[in-house]
Amino acid sequence: MAPSQQAKSSQSARGLLTGLAVAACLLACLSVANAQAPAKQPPTAPQATPQTAPRAAPQAVPGFWDPRRRPERPDLSRLTVIRFLTETDYPPFNYTGADGNPAGFNVDLARSLCEEIKVTCTVQMRRFETLVDALTSNRGDAIIASMAVSPQLRARVDFTDPYYRVPARFASRKDAVMPEIRPEYLEGKKVGVIAGSAHEAYLKAMFTDAELHGYPNDDALRAALRKGEVDFIFGDAISLAFWINGTDSGDCCAFSGGPFVESRFFGEGIGIAVRKGNDVLRQALNWALFRVWEKGRYTDLWLRYFSVSPF
């Protein structure tokens, strides 16, 4: 399953993109402080100059925790085991490893949290659409499956703090990369986007002078950029990062400009879900997430799984 599939609201609620931070998000995303928001009166638009973007450039790892808001260590004595639930097939976040056991970014992060809390944990793989029911019926204690926080899901489960976000970004052909993108820079430019998506809504609200072209799916959208039918495409930066660095792109394209993270369009982020009212586990996971990040283990995981940064 391609990363762009993950944005499903139950299914569209997660990756944010297909259904899915303003200033508050920018504070949380410390390492992404340069995330772009359209400026009202920017300088004259520069011309796109030909350049070749590096295929796997050194990347800054995003930080989603504020070191000034260090959580207190909760009482962990009541935790004896954490039964994590995750999805069956969403590489590189969740998949079955060569040994038949659960693997992926989410799985390794779950194991790191259990090591930090010093508690036994298990990881059970299930179809994504069954995860919330399994949690609420006590067949698991926490869902770590790239599940996007949404008002609809908050009515059924509680969430930890976000442990990653799915920004939006522009991509262009390598001979037309722009280091920065603002609304007036794209005046008259052809911009491809998935029709009916949150990304299209954002462009219609903020990039009013661009010429938008809607496409039914990611394959059609990316093919349009490869063929030069559009100047840019705009979408889920995580799936775009894997496409840019994969064989399907034919090494044609690269990111232009930085990430866009406005929560009104692109969601609150990805959290770990626990049963309603389970504050003991939620607080323990929040503490462990901060500790794993503080010790650099989150960075190690991120670099292992994301060779091209979506940020």
mmCIF file of C-alpha atoms in Angstrom:
data_model
loop_
_atom_site.group_PDB
_atom_site.id
_atom_site.type_symbol
_atom_site.label_atom_id
_atom_site.label_comp_id
_atom_site.label_asym_id
_atom_site.label_seq_id
_atom_site.Cartn_x
_atom_site.Cartn_y
_atom_site.Cartn_z
ATOM 1 C CA MET A 1 0.000 0.000 0.000
ATOM 2 C CA ALA A 2 1.394 3.419 -0.969
ATOM 3 C CA PRO A 3 1.885 6.060 1.759
ATOM 4 C CA SER A 4 -0.744 8.292 0.187
ATOM 5 C CA GLN A 5 -3.363 5.686 1.120
ATOM 6 C CA GLN A 6 -2.832 6.333 4.791
ATOM 7 C CA ALA A 7 -4.787 9.561 4.834
ATOM 8 C CA LYS A 8 -8.147 8.004 5.471
ATOM 9 C CA SER A 9 -10.694 9.732 7.621
ATOM 10 C CA SER A 10 -11.307 6.799 9.767
ATOM 11 C CA GLN A 11 -9.454 6.054 6.668
ATOM 12 C CA SER A 12 -9.322 9.633 5.563
ATOM 13 C CA ALA A 13 -8.416 10.919 8.983
ATOM 14 C CA ARG A 14 -4.926 9.631 9.115
ATOM 15 C CA GLY A 15 -2.334 10.817 6.720
ATOM 16 C CA LEU A 16 -4.188 14.012 6.749
ATOM 17 C CA LEU A 17 -3.803 14.537 3.104
ATOM 18 C CA THR A 18 -6.938 13.073 1.707
ATOM 19 C CA GLY A 19 -8.886 14.691 4.353
ATOM 20 C CA LEU A 20 -6.376 16.397 5.998
ATOM 21 C CA ALA A 21 -0.493 23.873 11.688
ATOM 22 C CA VAL A 22 -0.900 27.246 12.106
ATOM 23 C CA ALA A 23 1.282 29.126 14.665
ATOM 24 C CA ALA A 24 0.647 26.518 17.339
ATOM 25 C CA CYS A 25 1.940 23.800 15.048
ATOM 26 C CA LEU A 26 5.025 25.785 14.215
ATOM 27 C CA LEU A 27 5.891 25.951 17.918
ATOM 28 C CA ALA A 28 5.556 22.183 18.171
ATOM 29 C CA CYS A 29 7.506 21.544 14.985
ATOM 30 C CA LEU A 30 10.671 23.159 16.321
ATOM 31 C CA SER A 31 12.907 21.927 13.577
ATOM 32 C CA VAL A 32 10.420 22.981 10.949
ATOM 33 C CA ALA A 33 10.306 26.608 11.987
ATOM 34 C CA ASN A 34 10.810 27.664 8.439
ATOM 35 C CA ALA A 35 7.617 26.030 7.234
ATOM 36 C CA GLN A 36 6.081 28.385 4.756
ATOM 37 C CA ALA A 37 2.869 30.286 5.088
ATOM 38 C CA PRO A 38 1.830 32.558 2.233
ATOM 39 C CA ALA A 39 3.011 36.096 2.859
ATOM 40 C CA LYS A 40 0.676 38.989 2.159
ATOM 41 C CA GLN A 41 3.119 41.334 0.415
ATOM 42 C CA PRO A 42 6.242 39.416 -0.619
ATOM 43 C CA PRO A 43 8.933 40.732 -2.921
ATOM 44 C CA THR A 44 8.935 40.280 -6.655
ATOM 45 C CA ALA A 45 8.807 36.620 -7.625
ATOM 46 C CA PRO A 46 12.148 35.185 -8.667
ATOM 47 C CA GLN A 47 12.474 33.239 -11.859
ATOM 48 C CA ALA A 48 12.845 29.489 -11.444
ATOM 49 C CA THR A 49 16.427 28.726 -12.278
ATOM 50 C CA PRO A 50 17.546 25.327 -13.520
ATOM 51 C CA GLN A 51 19.176 23.265 -10.844
ATOM 52 C CA THR A 52 19.551 19.647 -9.968
ATOM 53 C CA ALA A 53 18.233 18.697 -6.551
ATOM 54 C CA PRO A 54 20.278 16.093 -4.684
ATOM 55 C CA ARG A 55 18.655 12.700 -4.660
ATOM 56 C CA ALA A 56 19.108 12.094 -0.958
ATOM 57 C CA ALA A 57 20.303 15.328 0.544
ATOM 58 C CA PRO A 58 21.281 15.555 4.197
ATOM 59 C CA GLN A 59 18.085 16.272 6.028
ATOM 60 C CA ALA A 60 17.009 18.032 9.170
ATOM 61 C CA VAL A 61 14.891 15.768 11.317
ATOM 62 C CA PRO A 62 11.653 17.447 12.373
ATOM 63 C CA GLY A 63 11.103 17.939 16.088
ATOM 64 C CA PHE A 64 7.559 17.750 17.360
ATOM 65 C CA TRP A 65 8.337 18.369 21.022
ATOM 66 C CA ASP A 66 9.103 21.611 22.831
ATOM 67 C CA PRO A 67 12.083 21.156 25.201
ATOM 68 C CA ARG A 68 10.619 23.933 27.335
ATOM 69 C CA ARG A 69 7.562 21.763 28.003
ATOM 70 C CA ARG A 70 9.211 18.734 29.553
ATOM 71 C CA PRO A 71 6.516 16.342 30.829
ATOM 72 C CA GLU A 72 6.813 15.094 34.385
ATOM 73 C CA ARG A 73 7.538 11.421 34.878
ATOM 74 C CA PRO A 74 4.173 9.789 35.637
ATOM 75 C CA ASP A 75 3.541 6.895 38.000
ATOM 76 C CA LEU A 76 4.413 3.895 35.862
ATOM 77 C CA SER A 77 3.917 1.275 38.562
ATOM 78 C CA ARG A 78 0.410 0.432 37.339
ATOM 79 C CA LEU A 79 1.625 -0.494 33.870
ATOM 80 C CA THR A 80 2.663 -4.115 33.462
ATOM 81 C CA VAL A 81 2.094 -4.649 29.730
ATOM 82 C CA ILE A 82 1.094 -2.544 26.719
ATOM 83 C CA ARG A 83 -0.716 -4.297 23.897
ATOM 84 C CA PHE A 84 -0.096 -2.209 20.792
ATOM 85 C CA LEU A 85 -2.307 -2.523 17.731
ATOM 86 C CA THR A 86 -1.028 -1.547 14.294
ATOM 87 C CA GLU A 87 -1.932 -1.940 10.647
ATOM 88 C CA THR A 88 -1.005 -4.877 8.476
ATOM 89 C CA ASP A 89 0.349 -3.282 5.307
ATOM 90 C CA TYR A 90 1.466 0.342 5.192
ATOM 91 C CA PRO A 91 5.225 0.388 4.542
ATOM 92 C CA PRO A 92 7.464 1.846 5.776
ATOM 93 C CA PHE A 93 5.279 2.559 8.811
ATOM 94 C CA ASN A 94 3.806 -0.927 9.314
ATOM 95 C CA TYR A 95 4.497 -4.155 7.453
ATOM 96 C CA THR A 96 5.367 -7.796 7.997
ATOM 97 C CA GLY A 97 9.112 -8.323 8.255
ATOM 98 C CA ALA A 98 11.131 -11.084 6.643
ATOM 99 C CA ASP A 99 10.822 -13.088 9.864
ATOM 100 C CA GLY A 100 7.033 -12.821 9.781
ATOM 101 C CA ASN A 101 6.884 -10.372 12.681
ATOM 102 C CA PRO A 102 5.519 -6.807 12.685
ATOM 103 C CA ALA A 103 8.058 -4.243 11.445
ATOM 104 C CA GLY A 104 8.253 -0.600 10.416
ATOM 105 C CA PHE A 105 8.667 2.903 11.826
ATOM 106 C CA ASN A 106 5.579 2.671 14.057
ATOM 107 C CA VAL A 107 6.539 -0.751 15.341
ATOM 108 C CA ASP A 108 10.114 0.249 16.179
ATOM 109 C CA LEU A 109 8.843 3.408 17.876
ATOM 110 C CA ALA A 110 6.403 1.358 19.963
ATOM 111 C CA ARG A 111 9.237 -0.910 21.089
ATOM 112 C CA SER A 112 11.377 2.101 21.984
ATOM 113 C CA LEU A 113 8.542 3.484 24.109
ATOM 114 C CA CYS A 114 8.193 0.194 25.936
ATOM 115 C CA GLU A 115 11.939 0.131 26.611
ATOM 116 C CA GLU A 116 11.741 3.657 28.015
ATOM 117 C CA ILE A 117 8.761 2.816 30.236
ATOM 118 C CA LYS A 118 10.427 -0.525 31.094
ATOM 119 C CA VAL A 119 7.308 -2.560 30.443
ATOM 120 C CA THR A 120 6.570 -5.612 28.336
ATOM 121 C CA CYS A 121 4.790 -4.861 25.103
ATOM 122 C CA THR A 122 3.211 -6.813 22.298
ATOM 123 C CA VAL A 123 2.385 -5.648 18.773
ATOM 124 C CA GLN A 124 -0.621 -7.109 16.970
ATOM 125 C CA MET A 125 -1.326 -6.339 13.314
ATOM 126 C CA ARG A 126 -4.903 -5.829 12.110
ATOM 127 C CA ARG A 127 -6.697 -4.218 9.195
ATOM 128 C CA PHE A 128 -6.826 -0.477 9.702
ATOM 129 C CA GLU A 129 -10.613 -0.243 9.702
ATOM 130 C CA THR A 130 -10.834 -2.713 12.611
ATOM 131 C CA LEU A 131 -8.337 -0.991 14.924
ATOM 132 C CA VAL A 132 -10.646 1.382 16.806
ATOM 133 C CA ASP A 133 -13.230 -1.322 17.487
ATOM 134 C CA ALA A 134 -10.467 -3.636 18.724
ATOM 135 C CA LEU A 135 -9.214 -0.921 21.074
ATOM 136 C CA THR A 136 -12.620 0.034 22.468
ATOM 137 C CA SER A 137 -13.497 -3.634 23.041
ATOM 138 C CA ASN A 138 -10.288 -4.108 25.082
ATOM 139 C CA ARG A 139 -8.497 -6.314 22.567
ATOM 140 C CA GLY A 140 -5.563 -3.917 22.743
ATOM 141 C CA ASP A 141 -4.353 -0.965 24.801
ATOM 142 C CA ALA A 142 -3.000 1.501 22.223
ATOM 143 C CA ILE A 143 -3.101 2.042 18.456
ATOM 144 C CA ILE A 144 0.130 3.099 16.766
ATOM 145 C CA ALA A 145 -0.779 3.017 13.088
ATOM 146 C CA SER A 146 -0.278 6.484 11.573
ATOM 147 C CA MET A 147 -3.766 7.417 12.725
ATOM 148 C CA ALA A 148 -4.517 11.094 12.210
ATOM 149 C CA VAL A 149 -6.131 12.951 15.087
ATOM 150 C CA SER A 150 -9.585 14.223 14.153
ATOM 151 C CA PRO A 151 -12.701 15.449 15.990
ATOM 152 C CA GLN A 152 -14.558 12.331 14.836
ATOM 153 C CA LEU A 153 -11.956 9.983 16.296
ATOM 154 C CA ARG A 154 -11.597 12.063 19.476
ATOM 155 C CA ALA A 155 -15.219 11.215 20.203
ATOM 156 C CA ARG A 156 -14.271 7.541 20.395
ATOM 157 C CA VAL A 157 -10.664 7.460 21.677
ATOM 158 C CA ASP A 158 -8.086 9.669 23.396
ATOM 159 C CA PHE A 159 -4.791 10.591 21.752
ATOM 160 C CA THR A 160 -1.251 11.235 22.870
ATOM 161 C CA ASP A 161 0.606 14.289 21.658
ATOM 162 C CA PRO A 162 1.410 14.041 17.920
ATOM 163 C CA TYR A 163 4.525 12.012 17.157
ATOM 164 C CA TYR A 164 4.660 13.163 13.544
ATOM 165 C CA ARG A 165 2.768 15.329 11.099
ATOM 166 C CA VAL A 166 2.112 15.070 7.382
ATOM 167 C CA PRO A 167 3.010 18.391 5.761
ATOM 168 C CA ALA A 168 2.021 19.453 2.264
ATOM 169 C CA ARG A 169 4.637 20.391 -0.332
ATOM 170 C CA PHE A 170 5.071 21.360 -3.943
ATOM 171 C CA ALA A 171 7.092 19.235 -6.335
ATOM 172 C CA SER A 172 8.415 20.286 -9.730
ATOM 173 C CA ARG A 173 10.663 18.923 -12.434
ATOM 174 C CA LYS A 174 14.321 19.170 -11.488
ATOM 175 C CA ASP A 175 15.050 21.840 -14.100
ATOM 176 C CA ALA A 176 12.461 24.168 -12.543
ATOM 177 C CA VAL A 177 13.042 23.823 -8.794
ATOM 178 C CA MET A 178 12.251 26.929 -6.739
ATOM 179 C CA PRO A 179 13.863 27.292 -3.284
ATOM 180 C CA GLU A 180 10.843 29.198 -1.979
ATOM 181 C CA ILE A 181 7.223 29.268 -3.056
ATOM 182 C CA ARG A 182 4.765 32.066 -2.371
ATOM 183 C CA PRO A 183 1.360 32.711 -3.932
ATOM 184 C CA GLU A 184 2.551 35.393 -6.361
ATOM 185 C CA TYR A 185 5.418 33.177 -7.529
ATOM 186 C CA LEU A 186 2.877 30.771 -9.007
ATOM 187 C CA GLU A 187 0.731 33.357 -10.769
ATOM 188 C CA GLY A 188 -0.307 31.795 -14.063
ATOM 189 C CA LYS A 189 1.557 28.567 -13.318
ATOM 190 C CA LYS A 190 -0.148 25.230 -13.861
ATOM 191 C CA VAL A 191 -0.460 23.404 -10.549
ATOM 192 C CA GLY A 192 -1.753 19.856 -10.310
ATOM 193 C CA VAL A 193 -3.603 18.595 -7.240
ATOM 194 C CA ILE A 194 -5.976 15.782 -6.284
ATOM 195 C CA ALA A 195 -9.499 16.991 -6.988
ATOM 196 C CA GLY A 196 -11.640 17.394 -3.874
ATOM 197 C CA SER A 197 -8.708 17.068 -1.472
ATOM 198 C CA ALA A 198 -7.671 19.290 1.415
ATOM 199 C CA HIS A 199 -4.686 20.256 -0.707
ATOM 200 C CA GLU A 200 -6.968 21.574 -3.432
ATOM 201 C CA ALA A 201 -8.956 23.529 -0.837
ATOM 202 C CA TYR A 202 -5.748 25.088 0.440
ATOM 203 C CA LEU A 203 -4.619 26.143 -3.024
ATOM 204 C CA LYS A 204 -8.023 27.641 -3.791
ATOM 205 C CA ALA A 205 -7.843 29.660 -0.567
ATOM 206 C CA MET A 206 -4.216 30.765 -0.679
ATOM 207 C CA PHE A 207 -2.885 30.459 -4.241
ATOM 208 C CA THR A 208 -5.726 32.209 -6.031
ATOM 209 C CA ASP A 209 -3.704 33.242 -9.099
ATOM 210 C CA ALA A 210 -2.374 29.787 -9.920
ATOM 211 C CA GLU A 211 -4.004 27.746 -12.662
ATOM 212 C CA LEU A 212 -5.257 24.640 -10.871
ATOM 213 C CA HIS A 213 -5.644 21.288 -12.572
ATOM 214 C CA GLY A 214 -7.493 18.556 -10.682
ATOM 215 C CA TYR A 215 -6.592 14.872 -11.030
ATOM 216 C CA PRO A 216 -8.444 11.798 -9.758
ATOM 217 C CA ASN A 217 -5.510 10.057 -8.071
ATOM 218 C CA ASP A 218 -1.791 10.206 -7.288
ATOM 219 C CA ASP A 219 -0.738 8.215 -10.334
ATOM 220 C CA ALA A 220 -2.434 10.623 -12.728
ATOM 221 C CA LEU A 221 -1.154 13.629 -10.797
ATOM 222 C CA ARG A 222 2.467 12.508 -10.835
ATOM 223 C CA ALA A 223 2.320 11.427 -14.468
ATOM 224 C CA ALA A 224 1.176 14.949 -15.365
ATOM 225 C CA LEU A 225 4.279 16.405 -13.741
ATOM 226 C CA ARG A 226 6.619 13.888 -15.366
ATOM 227 C CA LYS A 227 5.157 14.698 -18.792
ATOM 228 C CA GLY A 228 5.324 18.454 -18.211
ATOM 229 C CA GLU A 229 1.554 18.932 -18.397
ATOM 230 C CA VAL A 230 1.774 20.967 -15.177
ATOM 231 C CA ASP A 231 4.554 23.073 -13.681
ATOM 232 C CA PHE A 232 4.050 21.889 -10.096
ATOM 233 C CA ILE A 233 2.044 19.390 -8.126
ATOM 234 C CA PHE A 234 0.930 19.848 -4.519
ATOM 235 C CA GLY A 235 0.192 17.061 -2.074
ATOM 236 C CA ASP A 236 1.119 14.854 0.878
ATOM 237 C CA ALA A 237 4.840 15.393 1.402
ATOM 238 C CA ILE A 238 5.496 11.931 2.846
ATOM 239 C CA SER A 239 4.139 10.059 -0.162
ATOM 240 C CA LEU A 240 5.789 12.591 -2.488
ATOM 241 C CA ALA A 241 9.143 12.027 -0.763
ATOM 242 C CA PHE A 242 8.979 8.294 -1.410
ATOM 243 C CA TRP A 243 7.896 8.873 -5.011
ATOM 244 C CA ILE A 244 10.685 11.393 -5.670
ATOM 245 C CA ASN A 245 13.301 8.940 -4.344
ATOM 246 C CA GLY A 246 11.731 5.880 -5.953
ATOM 247 C CA THR A 247 11.954 4.323 -9.386
ATOM 248 C CA ASP A 248 8.449 5.407 -10.465
ATOM 249 C CA SER A 249 9.525 9.046 -10.693
ATOM 250 C CA GLY A 250 12.285 8.274 -13.161
ATOM 251 C CA ASP A 251 14.481 10.732 -11.252
ATOM 252 C CA CYS A 252 12.469 13.512 -12.864
ATOM 253 C CA CYS A 253 11.455 15.653 -9.982
ATOM 254 C CA ALA A 254 12.241 17.251 -6.631
ATOM 255 C CA PHE A 255 10.595 19.305 -3.920
ATOM 256 C CA SER A 256 10.174 23.023 -4.507
ATOM 257 C CA GLY A 257 9.887 25.288 -1.480
ATOM 258 C CA GLY A 258 9.362 24.128 2.072
ATOM 259 C CA PRO A 259 6.558 22.422 3.994
ATOM 260 C CA PHE A 260 3.090 23.786 4.650
ATOM 261 C CA VAL A 261 1.596 22.648 7.947
ATOM 262 C CA GLU A 262 -1.591 24.656 8.557
ATOM 263 C CA SER A 263 -3.719 22.444 10.784
ATOM 264 C CA ARG A 264 -7.004 23.866 9.468
ATOM 265 C CA PHE A 265 -6.284 22.157 6.157
ATOM 266 C CA PHE A 266 -3.714 19.490 6.956
ATOM 267 C CA GLY A 267 -4.820 18.165 10.320
ATOM 268 C CA GLU A 268 -3.630 18.057 13.921
ATOM 269 C CA GLY A 269 -0.997 15.398 13.401
ATOM 270 C CA ILE A 270 -0.543 11.680 13.998
ATOM 271 C CA GLY A 271 -1.014 10.391 17.539
ATOM 272 C CA ILE A 272 -1.200 7.135 19.489
ATOM 273 C CA ALA A 273 -4.793 6.280 20.379
ATOM 274 C CA VAL A 274 -5.823 4.863 23.772
ATOM 275 C CA ARG A 275 -9.223 4.083 25.228
ATOM 276 C CA LYS A 276 -11.255 7.040 26.461
ATOM 277 C CA GLY A 277 -10.240 8.000 29.984
ATOM 278 C CA ASN A 278 -7.055 5.909 30.052
ATOM 279 C CA ASP A 279 -4.946 8.829 31.278
ATOM 280 C CA VAL A 280 -2.389 6.583 32.985
ATOM 281 C CA LEU A 281 -1.319 5.071 29.680
ATOM 282 C CA ARG A 282 -1.706 8.290 27.683
ATOM 283 C CA GLN A 283 0.526 10.244 30.077
ATOM 284 C CA ALA A 284 3.063 7.418 30.202
ATOM 285 C CA LEU A 285 3.287 7.371 26.400
ATOM 286 C CA ASN A 286 3.591 11.163 26.214
ATOM 287 C CA TRP A 287 6.461 11.041 28.703
ATOM 288 C CA ALA A 288 8.147 8.186 26.854
ATOM 289 C CA LEU A 289 7.751 9.925 23.467
ATOM 290 C CA PHE A 290 9.516 13.007 24.829
ATOM 291 C CA ARG A 291 12.306 10.910 26.358
ATOM 292 C CA VAL A 292 12.862 8.912 23.170
ATOM 293 C CA TRP A 293 13.100 12.164 21.212
ATOM 294 C CA GLU A 294 15.324 13.837 23.840
ATOM 295 C CA LYS A 295 17.782 10.931 23.771
ATOM 296 C CA GLY A 296 18.066 11.040 19.971
ATOM 297 C CA ARG A 297 16.447 7.675 19.395
ATOM 298 C CA TYR A 298 13.549 9.235 17.481
ATOM 299 C CA THR A 299 16.054 10.914 15.162
ATOM 300 C CA ASP A 300 17.786 7.599 14.550
ATOM 301 C CA LEU A 301 14.471 5.987 13.628
ATOM 302 C CA TRP A 302 13.466 8.856 11.352
ATOM 303 C CA LEU A 303 16.712 8.764 9.406
ATOM 304 C CA ARG A 304 16.510 4.994 9.075
ATOM 305 C CA TYR A 305 13.109 5.110 7.422
ATOM 306 C CA PHE A 306 13.046 8.440 5.536
ATOM 307 C CA SER A 307 15.909 8.891 3.086
ATOM 308 C CA VAL A 308 14.253 12.020 1.634
ATOM 309 C CA SER A 309 12.795 14.327 4.232
ATOM 310 C CA PRO A 310 9.169 15.379 3.722
ATOM 311 C CA PHE A 311 10.038 18.565 5.662
#
